[in-house]
């Protein structure tokens, strides 16, 4: 299948690689030419714009940082909607607010294009391994169309409901993730300063009631999980700036729903402080550095 893939960053590039491995023909576009050149060596076609990528494609996939990028990639003068054929399906895998994707989908529908949202969970490791979870907001028919392609990049595909509901699932999950990471950081730092071996503490937590993904698979304390960003100077994972964006999406959505998200608001401020210190580019688990004495 000819697939336009736009947005080839930490997540998009490995996702695109899995589609290439599965035998799909890709039309790639990103503002970063280095990543394009790298992927071109695997046989993909480089495009000059989102419009050019969408031309002749049988499916369009986007994986971009935030709502403003998604708007411009679909609706811009050289955007996807200027090049895509009528009836060609599209799916945005970025994490953005539910209303933006609903608005873009309504505009796309006017030219016979069905757009769904399918934000992901599983991080860069899941993107590389092809084991992402996709939370899909789409009609039942559109979900069936997307399923075989998403299955090449993920192992769990959940149909959450109509357009926008994938984003709702994603921002609720990340609200919890942002909070749970801070909880694990506090517990690990407290144990360390009170004098317990942090490896023993992590084992206890992971076989007790405090266990969660942040403690088990992604522990923020260095030396606990070999594959976690904590083991490589908090590089190459899920940037604190992106977590901050997701918490802002959650607190803003909560405001419109008149729903309190008290811990979420506190977590947002903690990641904001991390960003102010100049650490927004680090993995979000580096939040633990705010709880540790400098060595
Ligand atoms: P990233 O910043 O690494 O990559 C984004 C890519 O989009 C970059 O290569 C950038 O050059 C490109 N881009 C920006 N504007 C563009 C435009 N106008 N046209 C074409 N390309 C453009 O981000 P990422 O980590 O890959 O995350 C992408 C999305 O996935 C975000 O919404 C993020 O919240 C979500 N997400 C990330 C992770 C993670 O662990 N990194 C996990 C789950 C979900």
PDB file of N, CA, C and O in Angstrom, residues 32 43 45 50 53 96 155 157 166 234 254 264 286:
ATOM      1  N   UNK A  32      12.657  18.057   9.141  1.00  0.00           N
ATOM      2  CA  UNK A  32      14.051  17.686   9.424  1.00  0.00           C
ATOM      3  C   UNK A  32      14.581  16.797   8.291  1.00  0.00           C
ATOM      4  O   UNK A  32      14.222  15.627   8.176  1.00  0.00           O
ATOM      5  N   UNK A  43      14.511   2.898   1.030  1.00  0.00           N
ATOM      6  CA  UNK A  43      13.641   2.748  -0.139  1.00  0.00           C
ATOM      7  C   UNK A  43      12.393   3.615  -0.136  1.00  0.00           C
ATOM      8  O   UNK A  43      11.567   3.506  -1.030  1.00  0.00           O
ATOM      9  N   UNK A  45      10.070   7.120  -0.469  1.00  0.00           N
ATOM     10  CA  UNK A  45      10.121   8.312  -1.339  1.00  0.00           C
ATOM     11  C   UNK A  45      10.067   9.570  -0.481  1.00  0.00           C
ATOM     12  O   UNK A  45       9.232   9.672   0.425  1.00  0.00           O
ATOM     13  N   UNK A  50       3.555  18.237   2.793  1.00  0.00           N
ATOM     14  CA  UNK A  50       2.481  17.293   3.128  1.00  0.00           C
ATOM     15  C   UNK A  50       1.566  17.042   1.920  1.00  0.00           C
ATOM     16  O   UNK A  50       1.111  15.921   1.687  1.00  0.00           O
ATOM     17  N   UNK A  53       3.249  14.607  -0.338  1.00  0.00           N
ATOM     18  CA  UNK A  53       3.237  13.260   0.259  1.00  0.00           C
ATOM     19  C   UNK A  53       1.867  12.607   0.074  1.00  0.00           C
ATOM     20  O   UNK A  53       1.760  11.404  -0.201  1.00  0.00           O
ATOM     21  N   UNK A  96      -2.970  15.286  20.814  1.00  0.00           N
ATOM     22  CA  UNK A  96      -3.440  16.683  20.779  1.00  0.00           C
ATOM     23  C   UNK A  96      -4.801  16.746  21.476  1.00  0.00           C
ATOM     24  O   UNK A  96      -5.276  15.730  21.984  1.00  0.00           O
ATOM     25  N   UNK A 155       0.633  -3.606  18.941  1.00  0.00           N
ATOM     26  CA  UNK A 155       0.021  -4.912  19.185  1.00  0.00           C
ATOM     27  C   UNK A 155      -1.355  -4.799  19.842  1.00  0.00           C
ATOM     28  O   UNK A 155      -2.107  -5.762  19.855  1.00  0.00           O
ATOM     29  N   UNK A 157      -4.837  -2.629  19.621  1.00  0.00           N
ATOM     30  CA  UNK A 157      -5.605  -1.605  18.913  1.00  0.00           C
ATOM     31  C   UNK A 157      -6.967  -1.518  19.593  1.00  0.00           C
ATOM     32  O   UNK A 157      -7.730  -2.484  19.566  1.00  0.00           O
ATOM     33  N   UNK A 166     -10.095   8.797  21.026  1.00  0.00           N
ATOM     34  CA  UNK A 166      -8.727   8.284  21.209  1.00  0.00           C
ATOM     35  C   UNK A 166      -7.928   9.289  22.027  1.00  0.00           C
ATOM     36  O   UNK A 166      -7.200   8.933  22.958  1.00  0.00           O
ATOM     37  N   UNK A 234      18.829  10.202  31.044  1.00  0.00           N
ATOM     38  CA  UNK A 234      17.470  10.719  30.742  1.00  0.00           C
ATOM     39  C   UNK A 234      17.338  11.208  29.291  1.00  0.00           C
ATOM     40  O   UNK A 234      16.686  12.198  29.008  1.00  0.00           O
ATOM     41  N   UNK A 254     -10.197  19.416  31.371  1.00  0.00           N
ATOM     42  CA  UNK A 254     -10.898  19.341  32.656  1.00  0.00           C
ATOM     43  C   UNK A 254     -11.623  20.659  32.940  1.00  0.00           C
ATOM     44  O   UNK A 254     -12.749  20.662  33.454  1.00  0.00           O
ATOM     45  N   UNK A 264      -3.244  16.465  38.990  1.00  0.00           N
ATOM     46  CA  UNK A 264      -2.774  16.755  37.630  1.00  0.00           C
ATOM     47  C   UNK A 264      -2.246  18.181  37.530  1.00  0.00           C
ATOM     48  O   UNK A 264      -1.226  18.433  36.891  1.00  0.00           O
ATOM     49  N   UNK A 286      13.260  12.392  34.572  1.00  0.00           N
ATOM     50  CA  UNK A 286      14.287  13.226  35.224  1.00  0.00           C
ATOM     51  C   UNK A 286      13.651  14.156  36.261  1.00  0.00           C
ATOM     52  O   UNK A 286      14.365  14.890  36.950  1.00  0.00           O
TER      53      UNK A 286
END
